[in-house]
Amino acid sequence: WSETAFIQEVIEEVESGNPTWHTSTSRQDVFDRCDELDGIWNSITTEGYRRQAAVSTALDWRKDYSEVMVSIGRDGEYLQNAEGKHRLIMARLAGVDEIPVHVIVRHREWQQLRDEIRNNETTDPPQHPDLEDLSPTA
């Protein structure tokens, strides 16, 4: 970690008195965060990707909102938001095909399609994970 340009820049910032990167205020905070990321990587690569409810130390009500946060664009494309970007990248690097996500925003056109499916106004809806909860078998 200490050899990466990013960590070197973060350390320079905190040593200049500027809290940065997950509110790190000291060199130790920076390396504690690095250790935390190493732990996430080790968990994903040895145990597979697990829901945050199983691994998070957050309060119970927050665990449901601790998954990777995404928005969904007009054509159903996933747009990654800030929450969970490290886990998403690690899962991709580890070859994990699917992970649970929490949808926080849907484009108006995508939501209109969801509404049409919910109201049985479309006969041939596309296959998409965000539409599964609208199927007759859900």
Tab-separated table of N, CA, C and O in Angstrom:
chain	number	residue	atom	x	y	z
A	1	TRP	N	0.813	-1.195	0.000
A	1	TRP	CA	0.000	0.000	0.000
A	1	TRP	C	0.856	1.259	0.000
A	1	TRP	O	0.563	2.232	-0.691
A	2	SER	N	1.886	1.266	0.819
A	2	SER	CA	2.674	2.488	0.976
A	2	SER	C	3.417	2.877	-0.300
A	2	SER	O	3.848	4.018	-0.436
A	3	GLU	N	3.521	1.962	-1.237
A	3	GLU	CA	4.215	2.256	-2.490
A	3	GLU	C	3.286	2.818	-3.570
A	3	GLU	O	3.770	3.244	-4.618
A	4	THR	N	1.999	2.827	-3.318
A	4	THR	CA	1.071	3.336	-4.340
A	4	THR	C	1.021	4.865	-4.279
A	4	THR	O	1.114	5.474	-3.205
A	5	ALA	N	0.870	5.468	-5.452
A	5	ALA	CA	0.805	6.929	-5.529
A	5	ALA	C	-0.382	7.462	-4.733
A	5	ALA	O	-0.267	8.496	-4.051
A	6	PHE	N	-1.510	6.755	-4.787
A	6	PHE	CA	-2.700	7.218	-4.069
A	6	PHE	C	-2.439	7.320	-2.572
A	6	PHE	O	-2.728	8.339	-1.941
A	7	ILE	N	-1.895	6.267	-1.987
A	7	ILE	CA	-1.649	6.261	-0.539
A	7	ILE	C	-0.607	7.307	-0.170
A	7	ILE	O	-0.731	7.993	0.846
A	8	GLN	N	0.382	7.473	-1.000
A	8	GLN	CA	1.388	8.510	-0.734
A	8	GLN	C	0.741	9.889	-0.705
A	8	GLN	O	1.042	10.714	0.168
A	9	GLU	N	-0.190	10.139	-1.639
A	9	GLU	CA	-0.901	11.422	-1.668
A	9	GLU	C	-1.789	11.596	-0.440
A	9	GLU	O	-1.852	12.682	0.141
A	10	VAL	N	-2.464	10.521	-0.041
A	10	VAL	CA	-3.333	10.593	1.143
A	10	VAL	C	-2.501	10.897	2.377
A	10	VAL	O	-2.881	11.739	3.208
A	11	ILE	N	-1.372	10.243	2.512
A	11	ILE	CA	-0.509	10.484	3.677
A	11	ILE	C	-0.015	11.930	3.690
A	11	ILE	O	-0.005	12.585	4.736
A	12	GLU	N	0.356	12.443	2.527
A	12	GLU	CA	0.771	13.851	2.451
A	12	GLU	C	-0.355	14.769	2.930
A	12	GLU	O	-0.110	15.737	3.658
A	13	GLU	N	-1.581	14.464	2.519
A	13	GLU	CA	-2.721	15.287	2.924
A	13	GLU	C	-2.931	15.255	4.437
A	13	GLU	O	-3.085	16.296	5.060
A	14	VAL	N	-2.952	14.055	5.012
A	14	VAL	CA	-3.218	13.979	6.456
A	14	VAL	C	-2.062	14.569	7.253
A	14	VAL	O	-2.286	15.186	8.299
A	15	GLU	N	-0.847	14.416	6.755
A	15	GLU	CA	0.292	15.001	7.473
A	15	GLU	C	0.322	16.519	7.344
A	15	GLU	O	0.975	17.202	8.127
A	16	SER	N	-0.437	17.063	6.364
A	16	SER	CA	-0.576	18.514	6.225
A	16	SER	C	-1.764	19.032	7.032
A	16	SER	O	-2.101	20.212	6.963
A	17	GLY	N	-2.435	18.109	7.749
A	17	GLY	CA	-3.562	18.519	8.582
A	17	GLY	C	-4.900	18.516	7.869
A	17	GLY	O	-5.863	19.094	8.379
A	18	ASN	N	-4.980	17.859	6.718
A	18	ASN	CA	-6.222	17.808	5.960
A	18	ASN	C	-6.830	16.408	6.029
A	18	ASN	O	-6.319	15.494	5.385
A	19	PRO	N	-7.908	16.226	6.802
A	19	PRO	CA	-8.559	14.907	6.845
A	19	PRO	C	-9.013	14.503	5.440
A	19	PRO	O	-9.525	15.324	4.680
A	20	THR	N	-8.801	13.264	5.085
A	20	THR	CA	-9.154	12.795	3.757
A	20	THR	C	-9.386	11.294	3.798
A	20	THR	O	-9.134	10.644	4.801
A	21	TRP	N	-9.861	10.726	2.723
A	21	TRP	CA	-10.064	9.290	2.538
A	21	TRP	C	-10.669	8.626	3.770
A	21	TRP	O	-9.975	8.156	4.646
A	22	HIS	N	-11.968	8.642	3.811
A	22	HIS	CA	-12.727	8.072	4.929
A	22	HIS	C	-12.356	8.746	6.247
A	22	HIS	O	-12.173	8.084	7.264
A	23	THR	N	-12.212	10.043	6.191
A	23	THR	CA	-11.919	10.900	7.341
A	23	THR	C	-10.612	10.548	8.055
A	23	THR	O	-10.475	10.791	9.252
A	24	SER	N	-9.667	9.994	7.332
A	24	SER	CA	-8.352	9.713	7.929
A	24	SER	C	-7.713	11.016	8.373
A	24	SER	O	-7.674	11.992	7.618
A	25	THR	N	-7.207	11.014	9.597
A	25	THR	CA	-6.523	12.199	10.114
A	25	THR	C	-5.080	11.899	10.487
A	25	THR	O	-4.356	12.779	10.927
A	26	SER	N	-4.677	10.641	10.334
A	26	SER	CA	-3.302	10.262	10.670
A	26	SER	C	-2.838	9.158	9.731
A	26	SER	O	-3.639	8.503	9.061
A	27	ARG	N	-1.541	8.975	9.724
A	27	ARG	CA	-0.931	7.892	8.947
A	27	ARG	C	-1.537	6.545	9.367
A	27	ARG	O	-1.827	5.693	8.540
A	28	GLN	N	-1.729	6.377	10.679
A	28	GLN	CA	-2.302	5.129	11.195
A	28	GLN	C	-3.712	4.906	10.671
A	28	GLN	O	-4.080	3.790	10.311
A	29	ASP	N	-4.534	5.971	10.611
A	29	ASP	CA	-5.886	5.859	10.046
A	29	ASP	C	-5.831	5.356	8.610
A	29	ASP	O	-6.637	4.523	8.200
A	30	VAL	N	-4.893	5.889	7.833
A	30	VAL	CA	-4.755	5.496	6.432
A	30	VAL	C	-4.445	4.006	6.343
A	30	VAL	O	-5.090	3.269	5.597
A	31	PHE	N	-3.484	3.548	7.130
A	31	PHE	CA	-3.117	2.133	7.055
A	31	PHE	C	-4.161	1.221	7.690
A	31	PHE	O	-4.306	0.068	7.285
A	32	ASP	N	-4.921	1.737	8.645
A	32	ASP	CA	-6.057	0.968	9.172
A	32	ASP	C	-7.090	0.746	8.069
A	32	ASP	O	-7.664	-0.341	7.938
A	33	ARG	N	-7.334	1.786	7.261
A	33	ARG	CA	-8.273	1.642	6.132
A	33	ARG	C	-7.729	0.646	5.117
A	33	ARG	O	-8.477	-0.171	4.573
A	34	CYS	N	-6.439	0.685	4.869
A	34	CYS	CA	-5.816	-0.293	3.960
A	34	CYS	C	-6.020	-1.712	4.493
A	34	CYS	O	-6.342	-2.627	3.725
A	35	ASP	N	-5.832	-1.895	5.796
A	35	ASP	CA	-6.042	-3.214	6.405
A	35	ASP	C	-7.493	-3.652	6.252
A	35	ASP	O	-7.783	-4.827	6.012
A	36	GLU	N	-8.409	-2.714	6.412
A	36	GLU	CA	-9.831	-3.016	6.244
A	36	GLU	C	-10.113	-3.491	4.810
A	36	GLU	O	-10.817	-4.483	4.595
A	37	LEU	N	-9.548	-2.803	3.831
A	37	LEU	CA	-9.722	-3.210	2.434
A	37	LEU	C	-9.083	-4.572	2.167
A	37	LEU	O	-9.651	-5.390	1.443
A	38	ASP	N	-7.933	-4.825	2.758
A	38	ASP	CA	-7.307	-6.148	2.635
A	38	ASP	C	-8.224	-7.226	3.195
A	38	ASP	O	-8.362	-8.311	2.623
A	39	GLY	N	-8.867	-6.923	4.320
A	39	GLY	CA	-9.795	-7.878	4.923
A	39	GLY	C	-10.983	-8.165	4.026
A	39	GLY	O	-11.429	-9.315	3.906
A	40	ILE	N	-11.511	-7.134	3.383
A	40	ILE	CA	-12.632	-7.323	2.454
A	40	ILE	C	-12.191	-8.197	1.285
A	40	ILE	O	-12.884	-9.136	0.897
A	41	TRP	N	-11.014	-7.910	0.729
A	41	TRP	CA	-10.485	-8.704	-0.390
A	41	TRP	C	-10.319	-10.165	0.033
A	41	TRP	O	-10.746	-11.075	-0.681
A	42	ASN	N	-9.719	-10.387	1.192
A	42	ASN	CA	-9.509	-11.760	1.663
A	42	ASN	C	-10.832	-12.482	1.862
A	42	ASN	O	-10.966	-13.663	1.523
A	43	SER	N	-11.817	-11.783	2.386
A	43	SER	CA	-13.128	-12.388	2.596
A	43	SER	C	-13.774	-12.764	1.262
A	43	SER	O	-14.298	-13.875	1.103
A	44	ILE	N	-13.742	-11.854	0.304
A	44	ILE	CA	-14.365	-12.118	-0.997
A	44	ILE	C	-13.669	-13.276	-1.701
A	44	ILE	O	-14.326	-14.150	-2.273
A	45	THR	N	-12.350	-13.310	-1.645
A	45	THR	CA	-11.620	-14.335	-2.395
A	45	THR	C	-11.623	-15.699	-1.699
A	45	THR	O	-11.435	-16.714	-2.360
A	46	THR	N	-11.846	-15.735	-0.398
A	46	THR	CA	-11.857	-17.037	0.292
A	46	THR	C	-13.264	-17.547	0.597
A	46	THR	O	-13.500	-18.741	0.599
A	47	GLU	N	-14.202	-16.629	0.851
A	47	GLU	CA	-15.554	-17.033	1.240
A	47	GLU	C	-16.607	-16.666	0.210
A	47	GLU	O	-17.777	-16.990	0.371
A	48	GLY	N	-16.215	-15.933	-0.825
A	48	GLY	CA	-17.176	-15.434	-1.798
A	48	GLY	C	-17.791	-14.142	-1.299
A	48	GLY	O	-17.613	-13.735	-0.155
A	49	TYR	N	-18.514	-13.501	-2.189
A	49	TYR	CA	-19.151	-12.246	-1.820
A	49	TYR	C	-20.366	-12.544	-0.964
A	49	TYR	O	-21.197	-13.370	-1.324
A	50	ARG	N	-20.463	-11.904	0.178
A	50	ARG	CA	-21.604	-12.118	1.073
A	50	ARG	C	-22.358	-10.811	1.285
A	50	ARG	O	-21.778	-9.743	1.241
A	51	ARG	N	-23.650	-10.944	1.523
A	51	ARG	CA	-24.484	-9.766	1.812
A	51	ARG	C	-23.920	-9.023	3.016
A	51	ARG	O	-23.390	-9.624	3.944
A	52	GLN	N	-24.101	-7.718	3.000
A	52	GLN	CA	-23.610	-6.895	4.094
A	52	GLN	C	-24.301	-7.209	5.413
A	52	GLN	O	-23.703	-7.045	6.464
A	53	ALA	N	-25.523	-7.678	5.354
A	53	ALA	CA	-26.223	-8.055	6.591
A	53	ALA	C	-25.457	-9.150	7.334
A	53	ALA	O	-25.528	-9.245	8.552
A	54	ALA	N	-24.697	-9.964	6.593
A	54	ALA	CA	-23.947	-11.054	7.210
A	54	ALA	C	-22.578	-10.606	7.718
A	54	ALA	O	-22.032	-11.232	8.629
A	55	VAL	N	-22.031	-9.540	7.159
A	55	VAL	CA	-20.663	-9.165	7.521
A	55	VAL	C	-20.533	-7.777	8.135
A	55	VAL	O	-19.517	-7.458	8.737
A	56	SER	N	-21.552	-6.944	8.009
A	56	SER	CA	-21.462	-5.561	8.459
A	56	SER	C	-21.574	-5.451	9.971
A	56	SER	O	-22.301	-6.207	10.613
A	57	THR	N	-20.873	-4.484	10.515
A	57	THR	CA	-20.989	-4.185	11.944
A	57	THR	C	-21.932	-2.998	12.171
A	57	THR	O	-22.071	-2.531	13.287
A	58	ALA	N	-22.572	-2.540	11.100
A	58	ALA	CA	-23.509	-1.414	11.210
A	58	ALA	C	-24.724	-1.822	12.034
A	58	ALA	O	-25.003	-3.012	12.216
A	59	LEU	N	-25.454	-0.837	12.502
A	59	LEU	CA	-26.698	-1.103	13.207
A	59	LEU	C	-27.625	-1.907	12.306
A	59	LEU	O	-27.595	-1.772	11.083
A	60	ASP	N	-28.473	-2.736	12.900
A	60	ASP	CA	-29.334	-3.628	12.124
A	60	ASP	C	-30.101	-2.926	11.014
A	60	ASP	O	-30.156	-3.410	9.907
A	61	TRP	N	-30.702	-1.780	11.287
A	61	TRP	CA	-31.501	-1.108	10.262
A	61	TRP	C	-30.642	-0.614	9.109
A	61	TRP	O	-31.105	-0.487	7.989
A	62	ARG	N	-29.339	-0.336	9.350
A	62	ARG	CA	-28.469	0.168	8.286
A	62	ARG	C	-27.944	-0.944	7.387
A	62	ARG	O	-27.524	-0.686	6.267
A	63	LYS	N	-27.971	-2.159	7.847
A	63	LYS	CA	-27.410	-3.251	7.053
A	63	LYS	C	-28.109	-3.401	5.710
A	63	LYS	O	-27.483	-3.725	4.715
A	64	ASP	N	-29.415	-3.142	5.675
A	64	ASP	CA	-30.145	-3.230	4.407
A	64	ASP	C	-29.688	-2.173	3.415
A	64	ASP	O	-29.875	-2.319	2.218
A	65	TYR	N	-29.121	-1.096	3.910
A	65	TYR	CA	-28.690	-0.001	3.047
A	65	TYR	C	-27.167	0.033	2.890
A	65	TYR	O	-26.616	1.026	2.430
A	66	SER	N	-26.508	-1.043	3.270
A	66	SER	CA	-25.055	-1.111	3.191
A	66	SER	C	-24.566	-1.841	1.955
A	66	SER	O	-23.378	-1.979	1.756
A	67	GLU	N	-25.481	-2.333	1.134
A	67	GLU	CA	-25.054	-2.983	-0.106
A	67	GLU	C	-24.511	-1.939	-1.070
A	67	GLU	O	-24.666	-0.744	-0.856
A	68	VAL	N	-23.916	-2.401	-2.143
A	68	VAL	CA	-23.463	-1.495	-3.190
A	68	VAL	C	-24.683	-0.734	-3.695
A	68	VAL	O	-25.726	-1.328	-3.960
A	69	MET	N	-24.557	0.574	-3.792
A	69	MET	CA	-25.666	1.424	-4.233
A	69	MET	C	-25.560	1.656	-5.737
A	69	MET	O	-24.480	1.961	-6.248
A	70	VAL	N	-26.693	1.506	-6.436
A	70	VAL	CA	-26.716	1.744	-7.879
A	70	VAL	C	-27.920	2.592	-8.256
A	70	VAL	O	-28.911	2.648	-7.534
A	71	SER	N	-27.788	3.223	-9.407
A	71	SER	CA	-28.916	3.853	-10.079
A	71	SER	C	-29.156	3.035	-11.337
A	71	SER	O	-28.277	2.287	-11.765
A	72	ILE	N	-30.332	3.163	-11.914
A	72	ILE	CA	-30.627	2.446	-13.148
A	72	ILE	C	-31.004	3.477	-14.204
A	72	ILE	O	-31.891	4.301	-13.989
A	73	GLY	N	-30.288	3.410	-15.335
A	73	GLY	CA	-30.494	4.360	-16.422
A	73	GLY	C	-31.732	4.038	-17.237
A	73	GLY	O	-32.415	3.039	-17.017
A	74	ARG	N	-31.993	4.860	-18.233
A	74	ARG	CA	-33.217	4.757	-19.042
A	74	ARG	C	-33.361	3.416	-19.743
A	74	ARG	O	-34.459	2.963	-19.994
A	75	ASP	N	-32.252	2.768	-20.071
A	75	ASP	CA	-32.301	1.484	-20.777
A	75	ASP	C	-32.003	0.293	-19.878
A	75	ASP	O	-31.744	-0.800	-20.357
A	76	GLY	N	-31.995	0.523	-18.564
A	76	GLY	CA	-31.759	-0.562	-17.624
A	76	GLY	C	-30.308	-0.761	-17.247
A	76	GLY	O	-29.989	-1.677	-16.500
A	77	GLU	N	-29.417	0.115	-17.752
A	77	GLU	CA	-28.007	-0.041	-17.406
A	77	GLU	C	-27.790	0.373	-15.956
A	77	GLU	O	-28.414	1.302	-15.457
A	78	TYR	N	-26.907	-0.370	-15.287
A	78	TYR	CA	-26.567	-0.048	-13.910
A	78	TYR	C	-25.541	1.069	-13.890
A	78	TYR	O	-24.569	1.046	-14.641
A	79	LEU	N	-25.760	2.025	-13.038
A	79	LEU	CA	-24.841	3.134	-12.856
A	79	LEU	C	-24.402	3.102	-11.404
A	79	LEU	O	-25.225	3.264	-10.498
A	80	GLN	N	-23.134	2.863	-11.180
A	80	GLN	CA	-22.630	2.712	-9.822
A	80	GLN	C	-22.515	4.062	-9.134
A	80	GLN	O	-22.080	5.039	-9.734
A	81	ASN	N	-22.936	4.116	-7.882
A	81	ASN	CA	-22.827	5.321	-7.067
A	81	ASN	C	-21.638	5.172	-6.128
A	81	ASN	O	-20.896	4.205	-6.202
A	82	ALA	N	-21.472	6.077	-5.226
A	82	ALA	CA	-20.303	6.087	-4.356
A	82	ALA	C	-20.274	4.924	-3.360
A	82	ALA	O	-19.233	4.347	-3.116
A	83	GLU	N	-21.395	4.575	-2.787
A	83	GLU	CA	-21.414	3.563	-1.725
A	83	GLU	C	-21.091	2.177	-2.270
A	83	GLU	O	-21.764	1.676	-3.154
A	84	GLY	N	-20.032	1.584	-1.760
A	84	GLY	CA	-19.696	0.209	-2.123
A	84	GLY	C	-18.760	0.052	-3.303
A	84	GLY	O	-18.564	-1.048	-3.789
A	85	LYS	N	-18.156	1.133	-3.768
A	85	LYS	CA	-17.321	1.028	-4.968
A	85	LYS	C	-16.138	0.096	-4.763
A	85	LYS	O	-15.758	-0.623	-5.684
A	86	HIS	N	-15.562	0.069	-3.565
A	86	HIS	CA	-14.432	-0.825	-3.330
A	86	HIS	C	-14.867	-2.291	-3.416
A	86	HIS	O	-14.198	-3.112	-4.034
A	87	ARG	N	-16.018	-2.606	-2.807
A	87	ARG	CA	-16.521	-3.981	-2.861
A	87	ARG	C	-16.868	-4.384	-4.276
A	87	ARG	O	-16.595	-5.510	-4.700
A	88	LEU	N	-17.453	-3.464	-5.034
A	88	LEU	CA	-17.796	-3.755	-6.419
A	88	LEU	C	-16.540	-4.056	-7.237
A	88	LEU	O	-16.478	-5.050	-7.965
A	89	ILE	N	-15.536	-3.226	-7.112
A	89	ILE	CA	-14.291	-3.437	-7.853
A	89	ILE	C	-13.636	-4.751	-7.437
A	89	ILE	O	-13.177	-5.529	-8.279
A	90	MET	N	-13.585	-5.019	-6.147
A	90	MET	CA	-12.966	-6.265	-5.679
A	90	MET	C	-13.730	-7.482	-6.174
A	90	MET	O	-13.121	-8.478	-6.558
A	91	ALA	N	-15.054	-7.409	-6.160
A	91	ALA	CA	-15.855	-8.537	-6.651
A	91	ALA	C	-15.561	-8.785	-8.128
A	91	ALA	O	-15.394	-9.933	-8.555
A	92	ARG	N	-15.473	-7.713	-8.911
A	92	ARG	CA	-15.141	-7.865	-10.330
A	92	ARG	C	-13.765	-8.489	-10.504
A	92	ARG	O	-13.587	-9.394	-11.321
A	93	LEU	N	-12.775	-7.981	-9.765
A	93	LEU	CA	-11.415	-8.514	-9.870
A	93	LEU	C	-11.344	-9.980	-9.448
A	93	LEU	O	-10.542	-10.742	-9.982
A	94	ALA	N	-12.193	-10.354	-8.496
A	94	ALA	CA	-12.210	-11.738	-8.015
A	94	ALA	C	-13.043	-12.649	-8.912
A	94	ALA	O	-13.141	-13.846	-8.663
A	95	GLY	N	-13.657	-12.084	-9.946
A	95	GLY	CA	-14.435	-12.899	-10.879
A	95	GLY	C	-15.837	-13.224	-10.417
A	95	GLY	O	-16.463	-14.153	-10.930
A	96	VAL	N	-16.353	-12.465	-9.471
A	96	VAL	CA	-17.718	-12.683	-8.989
A	96	VAL	C	-18.683	-12.110	-10.024
A	96	VAL	O	-18.573	-10.946	-10.411
A	97	ASP	N	-19.611	-12.940	-10.514
A	97	ASP	CA	-20.529	-12.525	-11.581
A	97	ASP	C	-21.668	-11.632	-11.100
A	97	ASP	O	-22.107	-10.742	-11.814
A	98	GLU	N	-22.194	-11.898	-9.914
A	98	GLU	CA	-23.340	-11.147	-9.409
A	98	GLU	C	-23.136	-10.826	-7.943
A	98	GLU	O	-22.608	-11.649	-7.194
A	99	ILE	N	-23.593	-9.633	-7.556
A	99	ILE	CA	-23.590	-9.250	-6.147
A	99	ILE	C	-24.919	-8.563	-5.849
A	99	ILE	O	-25.553	-8.023	-6.756
A	100	PRO	N	-25.353	-8.578	-4.602
A	100	PRO	CA	-26.572	-7.855	-4.263
A	100	PRO	C	-26.309	-6.358	-4.306
A	100	PRO	O	-25.217	-5.896	-3.950
A	101	VAL	N	-27.281	-5.602	-4.773
A	101	VAL	CA	-27.170	-4.150	-4.818
A	101	VAL	C	-28.450	-3.543	-4.267
A	101	VAL	O	-29.475	-4.216	-4.165
A	102	HIS	N	-28.373	-2.284	-3.942
A	102	HIS	CA	-29.537	-1.541	-3.487
A	102	HIS	C	-29.779	-0.423	-4.499
A	102	HIS	O	-28.909	0.411	-4.717
A	103	VAL	N	-30.938	-0.451	-5.142
A	103	VAL	CA	-31.273	0.568	-6.139
A	103	VAL	C	-31.749	1.812	-5.407
A	103	VAL	O	-32.698	1.749	-4.620
A	104	ILE	N	-31.083	2.937	-5.677
A	104	ILE	CA	-31.495	4.170	-5.006
A	104	ILE	C	-32.198	5.146	-5.942
A	104	ILE	O	-32.986	5.960	-5.484
A	105	VAL	N	-31.940	5.047	-7.245
A	105	VAL	CA	-32.573	5.941	-8.210
A	105	VAL	C	-32.822	5.175	-9.502
A	105	VAL	O	-31.972	4.398	-9.934
A	106	ARG	N	-33.990	5.397	-10.096
A	106	ARG	CA	-34.300	4.847	-11.419
A	106	ARG	C	-34.628	6.004	-12.359
A	106	ARG	O	-35.349	6.920	-11.970
A	107	HIS	N	-34.109	5.934	-13.571
A	107	HIS	CA	-34.449	6.930	-14.580
A	107	HIS	C	-35.959	6.894	-14.809
A	107	HIS	O	-36.585	5.838	-14.733
A	108	ARG	N	-36.535	8.031	-15.123
A	108	ARG	CA	-37.986	8.143	-15.319
A	108	ARG	C	-38.490	7.144	-16.372
A	108	ARG	O	-39.523	6.504	-16.181
A	109	GLU	N	-37.772	7.000	-17.483
A	109	GLU	CA	-38.219	6.083	-18.540
A	109	GLU	C	-38.174	4.626	-18.065
A	109	GLU	O	-39.053	3.833	-18.406
A	110	TRP	N	-37.167	4.275	-17.277
A	110	TRP	CA	-37.083	2.911	-16.746
A	110	TRP	C	-38.225	2.673	-15.763
A	110	TRP	O	-38.854	1.614	-15.772
A	111	GLN	N	-38.513	3.665	-14.938
A	111	GLN	CA	-39.614	3.528	-13.984
A	111	GLN	C	-40.945	3.410	-14.716
A	111	GLN	O	-41.823	2.660	-14.288
A	112	GLN	N	-41.103	4.112	-15.833
A	112	GLN	CA	-42.334	3.989	-16.619
A	112	GLN	C	-42.495	2.557	-17.129
A	112	GLN	O	-43.603	2.004	-17.109
A	113	LEU	N	-41.385	1.950	-17.565
A	113	LEU	CA	-41.444	0.552	-17.995
A	113	LEU	C	-41.850	-0.343	-16.828
A	113	LEU	O	-42.699	-1.222	-16.977
A	114	ARG	N	-41.268	-0.118	-15.668
A	114	ARG	CA	-41.648	-0.908	-14.480
A	114	ARG	C	-43.138	-0.753	-14.197
A	114	ARG	O	-43.821	-1.733	-13.900
A	115	ASP	N	-43.644	0.471	-14.279
A	115	ASP	CA	-45.070	0.721	-14.036
A	115	ASP	C	-45.939	-0.017	-15.057
A	115	ASP	O	-46.969	-0.603	-14.697
A	116	GLU	N	-45.518	0.005	-16.319
A	116	GLU	CA	-46.271	-0.698	-17.366
A	116	GLU	C	-46.299	-2.205	-17.098
A	116	GLU	O	-47.340	-2.852	-17.265
A	117	ILE	N	-45.184	-2.748	-16.678
A	117	ILE	CA	-45.132	-4.189	-16.374
A	117	ILE	C	-46.029	-4.487	-15.175
A	117	ILE	O	-46.815	-5.439	-15.185
A	118	ARG	N	-45.928	-3.671	-14.134
A	118	ARG	CA	-46.742	-3.872	-12.929
A	118	ARG	C	-48.227	-3.814	-13.249
A	118	ARG	O	-49.032	-4.560	-12.701
A	119	ASN	N	-48.606	-2.940	-14.186
A	119	ASN	CA	-50.011	-2.764	-14.556
A	119	ASN	C	-50.433	-3.654	-15.720
A	119	ASN	O	-51.503	-3.442	-16.290
A	120	ASN	N	-49.584	-4.635	-16.057
A	120	ASN	CA	-49.856	-5.568	-17.158
A	120	ASN	C	-50.139	-4.844	-18.472
A	120	ASN	O	-50.997	-5.254	-19.252
A	121	GLU	N	-49.427	-3.753	-18.728
A	121	GLU	CA	-49.619	-2.979	-19.947
A	121	GLU	C	-48.611	-3.340	-21.031
A	121	GLU	O	-48.608	-2.735	-22.096
A	122	THR	N	-47.752	-4.291	-20.761
A	122	THR	CA	-46.783	-4.733	-21.757
A	122	THR	C	-46.806	-6.253	-21.809
A	122	THR	O	-46.947	-6.915	-20.779
A	123	THR	N	-46.695	-6.799	-22.999
A	123	THR	CA	-46.811	-8.247	-23.156
A	123	THR	C	-45.462	-8.961	-23.214
A	123	THR	O	-45.387	-10.143	-22.972
A	124	ASP	N	-44.397	-8.246	-23.548
A	124	ASP	CA	-43.097	-8.889	-23.689
A	124	ASP	C	-42.016	-8.073	-22.973
A	124	ASP	O	-41.166	-7.457	-23.618
A	125	PRO	N	-42.039	-8.077	-21.631
A	125	PRO	CA	-41.048	-7.277	-20.911
A	125	PRO	C	-39.644	-7.878	-21.066
A	125	PRO	O	-39.491	-9.093	-21.211
A	126	PRO	N	-38.626	-7.027	-21.042
A	126	PRO	CA	-37.261	-7.549	-21.135
A	126	PRO	C	-36.873	-8.313	-19.868
A	126	PRO	O	-37.482	-8.118	-18.808
A	127	GLN	N	-35.881	-9.182	-19.997
A	127	GLN	CA	-35.328	-9.874	-18.836
A	127	GLN	C	-34.338	-8.920	-18.176
A	127	GLN	O	-33.430	-8.427	-18.835
A	128	HIS	N	-34.530	-8.648	-16.905
A	128	HIS	CA	-33.641	-7.742	-16.183
A	128	HIS	C	-33.834	-7.994	-14.692
A	128	HIS	O	-34.972	-8.131	-14.232
A	129	PRO	N	-32.747	-8.045	-13.921
A	129	PRO	CA	-32.895	-8.289	-12.480
A	129	PRO	C	-33.800	-7.281	-11.772
A	129	PRO	O	-34.497	-7.646	-10.824
A	130	ASP	N	-33.839	-6.049	-12.239
A	130	ASP	CA	-34.675	-5.039	-11.590
A	130	ASP	C	-36.153	-5.203	-11.925
A	130	ASP	O	-36.995	-4.505	-11.366
A	131	LEU	N	-36.480	-6.137	-12.801
A	131	LEU	CA	-37.878	-6.375	-13.145
A	131	LEU	C	-38.413	-7.679	-12.546
A	131	LEU	O	-39.591	-7.956	-12.649
A	132	GLU	N	-37.532	-8.457	-11.926
A	132	GLU	CA	-37.929	-9.763	-11.397
A	132	GLU	C	-39.027	-9.670	-10.343
A	132	GLU	O	-39.877	-10.532	-10.254
A	133	ASP	N	-39.009	-8.618	-9.534
A	133	ASP	CA	-40.020	-8.495	-8.488
A	133	ASP	C	-41.397	-8.167	-9.042
A	133	ASP	O	-42.389	-8.213	-8.327
A	134	LEU	N	-41.480	-7.900	-10.343
A	134	LEU	CA	-42.767	-7.568	-10.976
A	134	LEU	C	-43.365	-8.741	-11.716
A	134	LEU	O	-44.470	-8.646	-12.227
A	135	SER	N	-42.639	-9.844	-11.774
A	135	SER	CA	-43.133	-10.998	-12.532
A	135	SER	C	-44.278	-11.663	-11.765
A	135	SER	O	-44.364	-11.563	-10.548
A	136	PRO	N	-45.159	-12.371	-12.484
A	136	PRO	CA	-46.308	-13.010	-11.842
A	136	PRO	C	-45.899	-14.036	-10.785
A	136	PRO	O	-46.650	-14.282	-9.862
A	137	THR	N	-44.704	-14.599	-10.891
A	137	THR	CA	-44.282	-15.614	-9.929
A	137	THR	C	-43.595	-15.008	-8.712
A	137	THR	O	-43.267	-15.703	-7.793
A	138	ALA	N	-43.343	-13.685	-8.730
A	138	ALA	CA	-42.633	-13.044	-7.613
A	138	ALA	C	-43.531	-12.851	-6.426
A	138	ALA	O	-44.703	-12.812	-6.484
